[in-house]
Phi, psi and omega in degrees: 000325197276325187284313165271024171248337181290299204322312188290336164268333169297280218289003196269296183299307191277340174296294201316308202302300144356260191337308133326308180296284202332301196300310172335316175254340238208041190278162177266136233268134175314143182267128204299340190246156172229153173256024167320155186272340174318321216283172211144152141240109187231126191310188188181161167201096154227161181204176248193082180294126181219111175069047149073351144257146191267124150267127181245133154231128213233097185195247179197121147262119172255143179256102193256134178300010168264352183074036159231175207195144164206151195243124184251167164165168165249145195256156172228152164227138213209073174251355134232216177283344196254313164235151199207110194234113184268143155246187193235111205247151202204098174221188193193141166189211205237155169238161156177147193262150163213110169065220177277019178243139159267136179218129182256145171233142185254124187251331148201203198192147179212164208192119186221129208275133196269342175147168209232132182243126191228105169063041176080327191252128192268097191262147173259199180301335160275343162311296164304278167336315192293327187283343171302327191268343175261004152246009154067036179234142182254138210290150151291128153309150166316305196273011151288326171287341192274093194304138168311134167081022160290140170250157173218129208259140198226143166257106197290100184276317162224145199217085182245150185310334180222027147207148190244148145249135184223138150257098175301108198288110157251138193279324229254358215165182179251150208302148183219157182264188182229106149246143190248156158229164221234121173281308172217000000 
């Protein structure tokens, strides 16, 4: 009886060891889908004071089970009472949950200006062309300012199936919330 209880710990011990090596060489590779409750598409409308201009953003994210996100909206800069320059914005990057927090990286953004409100009076997309060619310049865009591959850390603050609370961490200025609902 004793010669088969050893035998059965040898063999207990060399399967663990087995076992060990495989993992060892062998890791097994994170899984490439994520099951987050984030996945989705979902609207948002909110804004922000950052240096004394109101930023507004009003627009749609989908968040994919692979940890990429692509985004539409229109961004308004608010830099005083009088004028308000939208632009029509288009980016895409990687997401990921860590504990309660989201943190998105943006790879790239593209941004074209949708118009402009000056004193009441409303200039548009042609508007804008006619001014590049009499100042032989080109307007800036959001993504002259945006560095690539900036990230941004959001604190899920409520985490309900078909609404996010997010607090958005600003380096810049002070934390503003996010709600998000959930479109599909």
């Amino acid at each position: 009886m004793d010669k088969k209880i050893k035998l059965g710990m040898e063999i207990v011990l060399f399967v663990a060891a087995l076992v060990g090596i495989c993992a060892y060489f062998f890791p097994k590779t994170p899984d490439a889908h994520k099951s987050d409750d984030i996945i989705g598409i979902w609207t948002s409308d909110y804004s922000y004071d950052s240096a004394g201009i109101t930023i507004r953003v009003n627009g749609e994210t989908s968040y994919f089970s692979n940890g990429k996100y692509n985004v539409n909206a229109d961004m308004s800069f608010q830099p005083d009472s009088t004028t308000i320059i939208t632009f029509a914005i288009n980016g895409a990057g990687d997401w990921n949950i860590h504990n309660k927090e989201l943190i998105t990286t943006l790879n790239t953004l593209k941004s074209i200006p949708a118009k402009m409100v000056y004193k009441g009076k409303v200039l548009g997309s042609q508007d804008f062309d006619m001014m590049e060619r009499i100042s032989n310049q080109k307007l800036k865009t959001i993504e002259d300012f945006t560095a690539p591959g900036a990230s941004q850390s959001y604190i899920i603050k409520n985490d309900e199936h078909d609404k996010k609370l997010l607090e958005a961490i600003n380096p810049f200025g002070k934390n503003f919330n996010i709600e998000m609902y959930r479109k599909k």
